[in-house]
PDB file of C-alpha atoms in Angstrom:
ATOM      1  CA  MET A   1     -22.993   3.274   0.193  1.00 90.00           C
ATOM      2  CA  TRP A   2     -20.014   3.991   2.418  1.00 95.00           C
ATOM      3  CA  THR A   3     -17.639   6.852   1.790  1.00 93.00           C
ATOM      4  CA  ARG A   4     -14.247   7.099   3.412  1.00 92.00           C
ATOM      5  CA  SER A   5     -15.430   9.733   5.890  1.00 93.00           C
ATOM      6  CA  THR A   6     -18.683   8.009   6.886  1.00 96.00           C
ATOM      7  CA  LEU A   7     -17.007   4.645   7.412  1.00 97.00           C
ATOM      8  CA  ARG A   8     -14.123   6.248   9.283  1.00 96.00           C
ATOM      9  CA  ASN A   9     -16.509   8.086  11.611  1.00 96.00           C
ATOM     10  CA  LYS A  10     -18.482   4.912  12.323  1.00 97.00           C
ATOM     11  CA  LEU A  11     -15.353   2.931  13.204  1.00 97.00           C
ATOM     12  CA  MET A  12     -13.811   5.685  15.306  1.00 97.00           C
ATOM     13  CA  ALA A  13     -17.032   5.836  17.322  1.00 97.00           C
ATOM     14  CA  GLU A  14     -16.968   2.042  17.769  1.00 97.00           C
ATOM     15  CA  MET A  15     -13.393   2.157  18.995  1.00 95.00           C
ATOM     16  CA  GLU A  16     -14.155   4.972  21.409  1.00 94.00           C
ATOM     17  CA  ALA A  17     -17.145   3.106  22.801  1.00 95.00           C
ATOM     18  CA  GLY A  18     -15.312  -0.223  22.979  1.00 94.00           C
ATOM     19  CA  ASP A  19     -11.788  -0.994  21.809  1.00 94.00           C
ATOM     20  CA  PRO A  20      -9.745  -1.238  18.587  1.00 96.00           C
ATOM     21  CA  GLY A  21     -10.576  -4.924  18.227  1.00 95.00           C
ATOM     22  CA  ILE A  22     -14.286  -4.188  17.845  1.00 96.00           C
ATOM     23  CA  ALA A  23     -13.690  -1.541  15.199  1.00 97.00           C
ATOM     24  CA  LEU A  24     -11.177  -3.673  13.282  1.00 96.00           C
ATOM     25  CA  ALA A  25     -13.497  -6.699  13.284  1.00 95.00           C
ATOM     26  CA  ASP A  26     -16.277  -4.544  11.859  1.00 96.00           C
ATOM     27  CA  LEU A  27     -13.934  -3.083   9.257  1.00 96.00           C
ATOM     28  CA  ASP A  28     -12.871  -6.583   8.214  1.00 92.00           C
ATOM     29  CA  LYS A  29     -16.509  -7.677   7.919  1.00 93.00           C
ATOM     30  CA  ILE A  30     -17.496  -4.622   5.871  1.00 95.00           C
ATOM     31  CA  THR A  31     -14.573  -4.896   3.440  1.00 91.00           C
ATOM     32  CA  LYS A  32     -15.340  -8.547   2.781  1.00 86.00           C
ATOM     33  CA  GLN A  33     -19.042  -7.880   2.239  1.00 91.00           C
ATOM     34  CA  LEU A  34     -18.483  -4.709   0.196  1.00 92.00           C
ATOM     35  CA  PRO A  35     -15.178  -4.987  -1.715  1.00 87.00           C
ATOM     36  CA  TYR A  36     -15.318  -1.405  -3.015  1.00 88.00           C
ATOM     37  CA  THR A  37     -14.534  -0.225   0.533  1.00 92.00           C
ATOM     38  CA  VAL A  38     -11.056  -1.773   0.216  1.00 87.00           C
ATOM     39  CA  ARG A  39     -10.104   1.391  -1.724  1.00 84.00           C
ATOM     40  CA  PHE A  40     -10.048   3.342   1.521  1.00 89.00           C
ATOM     41  CA  CYS A  41      -9.861   0.702   4.257  1.00 91.00           C
ATOM     42  CA  HIS A  42      -6.059   0.898   4.603  1.00 88.00           C
ATOM     43  CA  PRO A  43      -5.919   4.627   5.435  1.00 89.00           C
ATOM     44  CA  ILE A  44      -8.888   4.235   7.803  1.00 94.00           C
ATOM     45  CA  ALA A  45      -7.034   1.421   9.566  1.00 93.00           C
ATOM     46  CA  HIS A  46      -4.026   3.757   9.756  1.00 90.00           C
ATOM     47  CA  GLU A  47      -6.176   6.294  11.581  1.00 93.00           C
ATOM     48  CA  LEU A  48      -7.385   3.656  14.025  1.00 96.00           C
ATOM     49  CA  GLY A  49      -3.744   2.830  14.753  1.00 95.00           C
ATOM     50  CA  HIS A  50      -2.879   6.473  15.347  1.00 93.00           C
ATOM     51  CA  ALA A  51      -5.835   6.876  17.701  1.00 95.00           C
ATOM     52  CA  ALA A  52      -5.034   3.660  19.604  1.00 96.00           C
ATOM     53  CA  VAL A  53      -1.488   4.816  20.423  1.00 95.00           C
ATOM     54  CA  LYS A  54      -2.888   8.015  21.913  1.00 95.00           C
ATOM     55  CA  ARG A  55      -5.619   6.131  23.795  1.00 95.00           C
ATOM     56  CA  PHE A  56      -3.222   3.641  25.387  1.00 96.00           C
ATOM     57  CA  ASN A  57      -0.530   6.232  26.157  1.00 94.00           C
ATOM     58  CA  ALA A  58       2.009   4.808  23.692  1.00 93.00           C
ATOM     59  CA  ASP A  59       1.887   1.295  25.198  1.00 93.00           C
ATOM     60  CA  PHE A  60       2.798  -0.325  21.885  1.00 91.00           C
ATOM     61  CA  GLN A  61       2.401  -3.905  23.086  1.00 90.00           C
ATOM     62  CA  LYS A  62      -1.124  -3.092  24.276  1.00 94.00           C
ATOM     63  CA  VAL A  63      -1.910  -1.359  20.998  1.00 93.00           C
ATOM     64  CA  ILE A  64      -0.876  -4.353  18.890  1.00 89.00           C
ATOM     65  CA  SER A  65      -2.464  -6.923  21.226  1.00 90.00           C
ATOM     66  CA  PHE A  66      -5.658  -6.668  19.135  1.00 90.00           C
ATOM     67  CA  PRO A  67      -5.935  -8.666  15.864  1.00 83.00           C
ATOM     68  CA  HIS A  68      -4.598  -6.221  13.308  1.00 79.00           C
ATOM     69  CA  GLU A  69      -4.107  -7.947   9.961  1.00 78.00           C
ATOM     70  CA  THR A  70      -7.233  -6.519   8.328  1.00 84.00           C
ATOM     71  CA  CYS A  71      -6.751  -4.140   5.381  1.00 85.00           C
ATOM     72  CA  ALA A  72      -3.160  -5.276   4.859  1.00 76.00           C
ATOM     73  CA  ALA A  73      -2.163  -4.455   8.458  1.00 83.00           C
ATOM     74  CA  GLY A  74      -3.054  -0.780   8.112  1.00 88.00           C
ATOM     75  CA  TYR A  75      -3.772  -0.514  11.857  1.00 93.00           C
ATOM     76  CA  LEU A  76      -0.263  -1.721  12.666  1.00 90.00           C
ATOM     77  CA  HIS A  77       1.255   0.706  10.162  1.00 87.00           C
ATOM     78  CA  GLY A  78      -0.641   3.621  11.687  1.00 91.00           C
ATOM     79  CA  ALA A  79       0.379   2.630  15.202  1.00 93.00           C
ATOM     80  CA  VAL A  80       4.055   2.466  14.217  1.00 91.00           C
ATOM     81  CA  GLU A  81       3.779   5.843  12.487  1.00 86.00           C
ATOM     82  CA  GLU A  82       2.301   7.431  15.610  1.00 91.00           C
ATOM     83  CA  MET A  83       4.912   5.899  17.892  1.00 93.00           C
ATOM     84  CA  LEU A  84       7.747   7.246  15.742  1.00 89.00           C
ATOM     85  CA  ASN A  85       6.062  10.585  15.174  1.00 84.00           C
ATOM     86  CA  ALA A  86       5.811  11.111  18.942  1.00 85.00           C
ATOM     87  CA  SER A  87       9.273   9.738  19.747  1.00 90.00           C
ATOM     88  CA  THR A  88      12.020  12.044  21.028  1.00 90.00           C
ATOM     89  CA  GLN A  89      14.620   9.583  19.688  1.00 92.00           C
ATOM     90  CA  PRO A  90      13.067   8.130  16.526  1.00 90.00           C
ATOM     91  CA  GLU A  91      16.422   7.039  15.077  1.00 89.00           C
ATOM     92  CA  ALA A  92      16.980   4.786  18.090  1.00 91.00           C
ATOM     93  CA  ASP A  93      13.376   3.711  18.556  1.00 91.00           C
ATOM     94  CA  LEU A  94      12.625   2.684  14.991  1.00 90.00           C
ATOM     95  CA  VAL A  95      15.019  -0.286  15.056  1.00 91.00           C
ATOM     96  CA  LYS A  96      13.641  -1.448  18.427  1.00 92.00           C
ATOM     97  CA  LEU A  97       9.932  -1.017  17.859  1.00 91.00           C
ATOM     98  CA  CYS A  98       9.322  -4.296  16.020  1.00 91.00           C
ATOM     99  CA  ALA A  99      11.788  -6.382  18.053  1.00 88.00           C
ATOM    100  CA  PRO A 100      12.135  -9.190  18.773  1.00 89.00           C
ATOM    101  CA  LYS A 101       9.908 -10.633  16.036  1.00 89.00           C
ATOM    102  CA  ASN A 102      10.755  -8.007  13.392  1.00 88.00           C
ATOM    103  CA  SER A 103       7.816  -9.111  11.287  1.00 89.00           C
ATOM    104  CA  GLY A 104       7.505  -7.818   7.737  1.00 90.00           C
ATOM    105  CA  PRO A 105       4.250  -5.870   8.306  1.00 88.00           C
ATOM    106  CA  CYS A 106       5.679  -4.146  11.380  1.00 90.00           C
ATOM    107  CA  ILE A 107       8.860  -3.036   9.611  1.00 93.00           C
ATOM    108  CA  HIS A 108       6.749  -1.949   6.642  1.00 92.00           C
ATOM    109  CA  GLY A 109       4.899   0.233   9.157  1.00 89.00           C
ATOM    110  CA  VAL A 110       8.209   1.662  10.321  1.00 92.00           C
ATOM    111  CA  GLY A 111       8.824   2.620   6.694  1.00 93.00           C
ATOM    112  CA  HIS A 112       5.627   4.678   6.707  1.00 90.00           C
ATOM    113  CA  GLY A 113       6.795   6.257   9.953  1.00 90.00           C
ATOM    114  CA  THR A 114      10.166   7.266   8.533  1.00 92.00           C
ATOM    115  CA  MET A 115       8.414   9.663   6.165  1.00 91.00           C
ATOM    116  CA  PHE A 116       6.742  11.430   9.078  1.00 86.00           C
ATOM    117  CA  VAL A 117      10.003  11.614  11.012  1.00 89.00           C
ATOM    118  CA  ALA A 118      11.829  12.893   7.919  1.00 91.00           C
ATOM    119  CA  LYS A 119       9.024  15.329   7.035  1.00 89.00           C
ATOM    120  CA  GLN A 120       8.563  13.765   3.574  1.00 90.00           C
ATOM    121  CA  ASP A 121      12.267  13.985   2.689  1.00 94.00           C
ATOM    122  CA  VAL A 122      12.920  10.712   0.839  1.00 96.00           C
ATOM    123  CA  ALA A 123      16.714  10.793   1.276  1.00 96.00           C
ATOM    124  CA  LYS A 124      16.411  11.304   5.035  1.00 96.00           C
ATOM    125  CA  ALA A 125      13.744   8.602   5.327  1.00 96.00           C
ATOM    126  CA  ARG A 126      16.000   6.256   3.359  1.00 97.00           C
ATOM    127  CA  GLU A 127      18.811   6.903   5.843  1.00 97.00           C
ATOM    128  CA  LEU A 128      16.450   5.842   8.626  1.00 96.00           C
ATOM    129  CA  CYS A 129      15.580   2.598   6.796  1.00 97.00           C
ATOM    130  CA  ASN A 130      19.302   1.954   6.403  1.00 97.00           C
ATOM    131  CA  LEU A 131      19.631   1.790  10.193  1.00 96.00           C
ATOM    132  CA  PHE A 132      18.275  -1.751   9.955  1.00 95.00           C
ATOM    133  CA  THR A 133      21.123  -4.245   9.836  1.00 93.00           C
ATOM    134  CA  THR A 134      19.848  -6.580   7.096  1.00 95.00           C
ATOM    135  CA  ASP A 135      18.977  -5.887   3.472  1.00 97.00           C
ATOM    136  CA  GLN A 136      15.689  -7.751   3.904  1.00 96.00           C
ATOM    137  CA  ASN A 137      14.526  -5.354   6.600  1.00 96.00           C
ATOM    138  CA  ARG A 138      15.834  -2.319   4.723  1.00 97.00           C
ATOM    139  CA  ILE A 139      13.741  -3.403   1.735  1.00 97.00           C
ATOM    140  CA  ARG A 140      10.675  -3.975   3.934  1.00 96.00           C
ATOM    141  CA  CYS A 141      11.167  -0.506   5.371  1.00 96.00           C
ATOM    142  CA  SER A 142      11.519   0.979   1.884  1.00 97.00           C
ATOM    143  CA  GLU A 143       8.170  -0.556   0.902  1.00 96.00           C
ATOM    144  CA  GLY A 144       6.436   1.474   3.594  1.00 94.00           C
ATOM    145  CA  LEU A 145       8.486   4.557   2.756  1.00 96.00           C
ATOM    146  CA  PHE A 146       7.433   4.612  -0.900  1.00 96.00           C
ATOM    147  CA  MET A 147       3.854   3.572  -0.216  1.00 93.00           C
ATOM    148  CA  GLN A 148       3.669   6.630   2.040  1.00 91.00           C
ATOM    149  CA  LEU A 149       5.299   8.867  -0.569  1.00 95.00           C
ATOM    150  CA  PHE A 150       3.035   7.896  -3.453  1.00 95.00           C
ATOM    151  CA  GLY A 151      -0.187   7.226  -1.546  1.00 88.00           C
ATOM    152  CA  PRO A 152      -0.292   9.723   1.319  1.00 80.00           C
ATOM    153  CA  ASP A 153      -3.363  10.713   3.250  1.00 71.00           C
ATOM    154  CA  GLU A 154      -3.933  14.072   1.615  1.00 64.00           C
ATOM    155  CA  GLU A 155      -6.318  15.042   4.442  1.00 65.00           C
ATOM    156  CA  ASP A 156      -3.293  15.037   6.757  1.00 68.00           C
ATOM    157  CA  GLU A 157      -1.148  18.116   6.198  1.00 69.00           C
ATOM    158  CA  LYS A 158       1.912  16.264   7.532  1.00 70.00           C
ATOM    159  CA  ALA A 159       1.516  13.553   4.892  1.00 72.00           C
ATOM    160  CA  LYS A 160       1.228  15.586   1.685  1.00 75.00           C
ATOM    161  CA  ALA A 161       3.036  14.073  -1.279  1.00 79.00           C
ATOM    162  CA  ASN A 162       6.344  15.764  -2.061  1.00 80.00           C
ATOM    163  CA  LEU A 163       6.442  15.234  -5.821  1.00 90.00           C
ATOM    164  CA  PRO A 164       7.382  18.468  -7.639  1.00 90.00           C
ATOM    165  CA  ALA A 165       5.555  18.938 -10.943  1.00 91.00           C
ATOM    166  CA  ASP A 166       8.712  20.065 -12.755  1.00 94.00           C
ATOM    167  CA  LYS A 167      10.571  16.901 -11.720  1.00 93.00           C
ATOM    168  CA  LEU A 168       7.653  14.700 -12.828  1.00 92.00           C
ATOM    169  CA  ALA A 169       7.548  16.502 -16.174  1.00 90.00           C
ATOM    170  CA  GLN A 170      11.193  15.589 -16.772  1.00 91.00           C
ATOM    171  CA  ASP A 171      10.862  12.047 -15.410  1.00 92.00           C
ATOM    172  CA  PRO A 172       7.376  10.507 -15.061  1.00 92.00           C
ATOM    173  CA  LEU A 173       8.724   7.923 -12.593  1.00 94.00           C
ATOM    174  CA  TYR A 174      10.530  10.441 -10.379  1.00 95.00           C
ATOM    175  CA  PRO A 175      12.239   9.847  -7.953  1.00 96.00           C
ATOM    176  CA  CYS A 176      12.710   6.121  -8.584  1.00 96.00           C
ATOM    177  CA  LYS A 177      15.598   6.202 -11.050  1.00 94.00           C
ATOM    178  CA  GLU A 178      17.804   8.148  -8.640  1.00 94.00           C
ATOM    179  CA  GLN A 179      17.307   5.721  -5.756  1.00 96.00           C
ATOM    180  CA  PRO A 180      20.054   3.263  -4.706  1.00 96.00           C
ATOM    181  CA  ALA A 181      19.572  -0.179  -6.224  1.00 95.00           C
ATOM    182  CA  LEU A 182      18.233  -1.693  -2.979  1.00 97.00           C
ATOM    183  CA  PHE A 183      15.377   0.817  -2.883  1.00 97.00           C
ATOM    184  CA  GLN A 184      14.410   1.019  -6.549  1.00 96.00           C
ATOM    185  CA  SER A 185      12.062  -1.968  -6.720  1.00 96.00           C
ATOM    186  CA  ALA A 186       9.702  -0.656  -4.029  1.00 98.00           C
ATOM    187  CA  CYS A 187       9.771   2.818  -5.544  1.00 97.00           C
ATOM    188  CA  PHE A 188       8.776   1.612  -9.008  1.00 97.00           C
ATOM    189  CA  PHE A 189       6.151  -0.719  -7.526  1.00 98.00           C
ATOM    190  CA  TYR A 190       4.316   2.046  -5.676  1.00 97.00           C
ATOM    191  CA  ALA A 191       4.753   4.822  -8.256  1.00 97.00           C
ATOM    192  CA  PRO A 192       1.511   3.839 -10.080  1.00 97.00           C
ATOM    193  CA  THR A 193      -0.457   4.715  -6.932  1.00 95.00           C
ATOM    194  CA  PHE A 194       0.290   8.388  -7.510  1.00 94.00           C
ATOM    195  CA  TYR A 195      -0.332   8.144 -11.266  1.00 95.00           C
ATOM    196  CA  LEU A 196      -3.767   6.570 -10.772  1.00 95.00           C
ATOM    197  CA  SER A 197      -4.873   8.951  -8.039  1.00 92.00           C
ATOM    198  CA  SER A 198      -3.703  12.015  -9.960  1.00 91.00           C
ATOM    199  CA  HIS A 199      -5.681  10.829 -12.997  1.00 94.00           C
ATOM    200  CA  ASP A 200      -8.935  10.358 -11.045  1.00 93.00           C
ATOM    201  CA  TYR A 201      -9.124   6.586 -11.466  1.00 94.00           C
ATOM    202  CA  PRO A 202     -12.601   6.207  -9.840  1.00 90.00           C
ATOM    203  CA  ASN A 203     -14.170   8.227 -12.660  1.00 93.00           C
ATOM    204  CA  HIS A 204     -11.778   7.296 -15.476  1.00 96.00           C
ATOM    205  CA  PRO A 205     -11.407   3.510 -15.677  1.00 96.00           C
ATOM    206  CA  GLU A 206      -9.309   3.816 -18.822  1.00 97.00           C
ATOM    207  CA  VAL A 207      -6.356   5.047 -16.738  1.00 98.00           C
ATOM    208  CA  TYR A 208      -5.421   1.503 -15.684  1.00 98.00           C
ATOM    209  CA  ALA A 209      -4.491   0.605 -19.259  1.00 98.00           C
ATOM    210  CA  GLU A 210      -2.854   4.016 -19.693  1.00 98.00           C
ATOM    211  CA  ALA A 211      -0.799   3.418 -16.542  1.00 98.00           C
ATOM    212  CA  LEU A 212       0.740   0.329 -18.143  1.00 98.00           C
ATOM    213  CA  LYS A 213       1.883   2.442 -21.099  1.00 97.00           C
ATOM    214  CA  TRP A 214       3.196   5.050 -18.641  1.00 96.00           C
ATOM    215  CA  CYS A 215       5.280   2.347 -16.922  1.00 97.00           C
ATOM    216  CA  LEU A 216       7.226   1.846 -20.140  1.00 95.00           C
ATOM    217  CA  SER A 217       9.110   5.073 -19.405  1.00 89.00           C
ATOM    218  CA  GLY A 218      10.970   2.999 -16.824  1.00 85.00           C
ATOM    219  CA  GLN A 219      12.346   0.459 -19.296  1.00 85.00           C
ATOM    220  CA  ALA A 220      15.759   2.091 -19.626  1.00 81.00           C
ATOM    221  CA  SER A 221      16.307   1.997 -15.872  1.00 81.00           C
ATOM    222  CA  GLY A 222      14.890  -1.504 -15.458  1.00 85.00           C
ATOM    223  CA  GLY A 223      11.847  -0.306 -13.534  1.00 95.00           C
ATOM    224  CA  ALA A 224       9.092  -1.170 -15.996  1.00 96.00           C
ATOM    225  CA  VAL A 225       8.551  -4.696 -14.614  1.00 96.00           C
ATOM    226  CA  ASP A 226       8.097  -3.526 -11.023  1.00 97.00           C
ATOM    227  CA  CYS A 227       5.951  -0.614 -12.195  1.00 97.00           C
ATOM    228  CA  SER A 228       3.725  -2.999 -14.160  1.00 98.00           C
ATOM    229  CA  ARG A 229       3.393  -5.250 -11.115  1.00 98.00           C
ATOM    230  CA  GLY A 230       2.386  -2.163  -9.173  1.00 98.00           C
ATOM    231  CA  VAL A 231      -0.303  -1.315 -11.725  1.00 98.00           C
ATOM    232  CA  GLY A 232      -1.674  -4.847 -11.381  1.00 98.00           C
ATOM    233  CA  SER A 233      -1.657  -4.609  -7.607  1.00 97.00           C
ATOM    234  CA  ARG A 234      -3.498  -1.268  -7.547  1.00 96.00           C
ATOM    235  CA  THR A 235      -5.933  -2.418 -10.228  1.00 97.00           C
ATOM    236  CA  MET A 236      -6.912  -5.363  -8.062  1.00 96.00           C
ATOM    237  CA  LYS A 237      -7.029  -3.267  -4.887  1.00 92.00           C
ATOM    238  CA  TYR A 238      -9.420  -0.757  -6.427  1.00 93.00           C
ATOM    239  CA  ASN A 239     -11.536  -3.376  -8.222  1.00 94.00           C
ATOM    240  CA  LEU A 240     -11.829  -6.327  -5.850  1.00 91.00           C
ATOM    241  CA  ASP A 241     -15.487  -6.612  -6.743  1.00 89.00           C
ATOM    242  CA  ARG A 242     -14.729  -7.181 -10.455  1.00 95.00           C
ATOM    243  CA  GLU A 243     -11.717  -9.423 -10.698  1.00 97.00           C
ATOM    244  CA  ASP A 244     -12.123 -10.401 -14.344  1.00 98.00           C
ATOM    245  CA  TRP A 245     -12.390  -6.749 -15.372  1.00 98.00           C
ATOM    246  CA  ALA A 246      -9.123  -6.105 -13.540  1.00 98.00           C
ATOM    247  CA  ALA A 247      -7.463  -8.919 -15.493  1.00 98.00           C
ATOM    248  CA  GLN A 248      -8.775  -7.459 -18.743  1.00 98.00           C
ATOM    249  CA  GLN A 249      -6.925  -4.219 -17.982  1.00 98.00           C
ATOM    250  CA  CYS A 250      -3.665  -6.151 -17.674  1.00 98.00           C
ATOM    251  CA  ALA A 251      -4.468  -7.895 -20.955  1.00 98.00           C
ATOM    252  CA  THR A 252      -4.356  -4.552 -22.794  1.00 98.00           C
ATOM    253  CA  ALA A 253      -0.546  -4.387 -22.498  1.00 98.00           C
ATOM    254  CA  ALA A 254       1.157  -4.790 -25.869  1.00 95.00           C
ATOM    255  CA  ASP A 255       3.865  -7.194 -24.694  1.00 96.00           C
ATOM    256  CA  GLY A 256       3.625 -10.536 -22.941  1.00 97.00           C
ATOM    257  CA  TRP A 257       6.221  -9.669 -20.283  1.00 97.00           C
ATOM    258  CA  GLN A 258       4.108  -6.718 -19.181  1.00 98.00           C
ATOM    259  CA  ARG A 259       0.854  -8.692 -19.155  1.00 98.00           C
ATOM    260  CA  LYS A 260       2.633 -11.286 -17.009  1.00 97.00           C
ATOM    261  CA  SER A 261       4.024  -8.668 -14.603  1.00 97.00           C
ATOM    262  CA  CYS A 262       0.633  -7.037 -14.280  1.00 98.00           C
ATOM    263  CA  ALA A 263      -0.963 -10.418 -13.531  1.00 97.00           C
ATOM    264  CA  GLU A 264       1.634 -11.013 -10.824  1.00 97.00           C
ATOM    265  CA  GLY A 265       0.504  -7.756  -9.247  1.00 97.00           C
ATOM    266  CA  LEU A 266      -3.137  -8.846  -9.375  1.00 97.00           C
ATOM    267  CA  VAL A 267      -2.292 -12.058  -7.532  1.00 96.00           C
ATOM    268  CA  SER A 268       0.024 -10.311  -5.076  1.00 94.00           C
ATOM    269  CA  TYR A 269      -2.646  -7.918  -3.838  1.00 93.00           C
ATOM    270  CA  TYR A 270      -5.451 -10.483  -3.861  1.00 93.00           C
ATOM    271  CA  THR A 271      -3.493 -12.903  -1.695  1.00 90.00           C
ATOM    272  CA  VAL A 272      -2.429 -10.149   0.702  1.00 86.00           C
ATOM    273  CA  ASN A 273      -6.081  -9.189   1.111  1.00 83.00           C
ATOM    274  CA  TYR A 274      -7.505 -12.734   1.183  1.00 85.00           C
ATOM    275  CA  THR A 275      -5.033 -14.768   3.193  1.00 80.00           C
ATOM    276  CA  GLU A 276      -6.971 -18.037   3.342  1.00 84.00           C
ATOM    277  CA  ALA A 277      -5.711 -21.128   1.526  1.00 85.00           C
ATOM    278  CA  GLY A 278      -6.938 -21.396  -2.043  1.00 90.00           C
ATOM    279  CA  ALA A 279      -7.498 -17.663  -2.542  1.00 92.00           C
ATOM    280  CA  ALA A 280      -5.180 -17.461  -5.577  1.00 92.00           C
ATOM    281  CA  GLY A 281      -6.814 -20.440  -7.246  1.00 92.00           C
ATOM    282  CA  ARG A 282     -10.217 -18.870  -6.712  1.00 94.00           C
ATOM    283  CA  LEU A 283      -8.999 -15.681  -8.342  1.00 95.00           C
ATOM    284  CA  CYS A 284      -7.501 -17.399 -11.383  1.00 95.00           C
ATOM    285  CA  ALA A 285     -10.714 -19.325 -12.014  1.00 94.00           C
ATOM    286  CA  LYS A 286     -12.561 -16.014 -12.429  1.00 96.00           C
ATOM    287  CA  PHE A 287     -10.408 -14.867 -15.349  1.00 97.00           C
ATOM    288  CA  THR A 288     -12.019 -15.472 -18.735  1.00 97.00           C
ATOM    289  CA  ASP A 289      -8.877 -14.609 -20.721  1.00 96.00           C
ATOM    290  CA  LYS A 290      -6.908 -17.854 -20.959  1.00 95.00           C
ATOM    291  CA  GLU A 291      -3.532 -16.141 -21.234  1.00 96.00           C
ATOM    292  CA  MET A 292      -4.228 -14.107 -18.097  1.00 97.00           C
ATOM    293  CA  GLN A 293      -5.480 -17.212 -16.343  1.00 94.00           C
ATOM    294  CA  GLY A 294      -2.191 -18.936 -17.141  1.00 94.00           C
ATOM    295  CA  TYR A 295      -0.135 -16.020 -15.836  1.00 95.00           C
ATOM    296  CA  CYS A 296      -2.280 -15.983 -12.719  1.00 95.00           C
ATOM    297  CA  ARG A 297      -1.670 -19.661 -12.037  1.00 94.00           C
ATOM    298  CA  SER A 298       2.075 -19.333 -12.543  1.00 92.00           C
ATOM    299  CA  ALA A 299       2.133 -16.364 -10.173  1.00 91.00           C
ATOM    300  CA  SER A 300       0.023 -17.997  -7.470  1.00 80.00           C
ATOM    301  CA  GLY A 301       3.026 -18.317  -5.178  1.00 64.00           C
ATOM    302  CA  LEU A 302       3.947 -14.650  -5.460  1.00 46.00           C
ATOM    303  CA  SER A 303       2.261 -13.318  -2.314  1.00 42.00           C
ATOM    304  CA  SER A 304       4.566 -10.882  -0.546  1.00 42.00           C
ATOM    305  CA  SER A 305       4.515  -8.112   2.018  1.00 45.00           C
ATOM    306  CA  LEU A 306       3.775  -5.543  -0.675  1.00 51.00           C
ATOM    307  CA  ASP A 307       0.266  -4.264  -0.161  1.00 53.00           C
TER     308      ASP A 307
END
């Protein structure tokens, strides 16, 4: 039974003895054989990325020359974070780092990095994302920004979540409502990550259904749909070994629009994690609830860069 620390230590040792490709291949194999490890594979992959940048003396092209799509490109995200964290001119470097391809996962990684550069100040990190010249890349950057805000590595003092209790008491979905329109969707989508972790989801499975009710506080601001998609995504991420159970949590929502949004989140994460053709169809076939199966099929083209 792997824990985050034991698996991390094993992979770090493999990378030190060989190279990042060996460790990432083993991580990919383990997460596919033991789906429960997906809960912590992304942050472990982040750490591998951080370590690789240091090992290869910030030669970013060397760092990303190894296959790095496992665990939703966590290795790439970590490498980008480390490059920006060590940069003397992060504002200039962040728009160059992913060029010329400017792939979605790379810019998502830049979004994670903006939070380190900005020392967890969302407004400052948002300004960094706005340095990109297209809305598409600003949105991709914002996805990484808010994933970092709501799901930080709490073992890293530089990554602690900056979510004041008094603000959350006044607004459960803080700080999403106060974000500019372009950034709100990603904020609402990742907000459930913090809700689930702060309610000890591994030991309290009822919190998935409760999170859907919690999302309803975003209805007035139009964030409830994205929040519900986020709940579905996290539910699938944390329960890849029991797909039908995950769908049953979405089915607890009182309204059809929310059950549908939650199902879209299930499909979104599953198809980010399992990229092979037919993955969505395989998932839908495992749902015993016919309504959820229908929502799953209609959402089967929803795969996005959100992870």
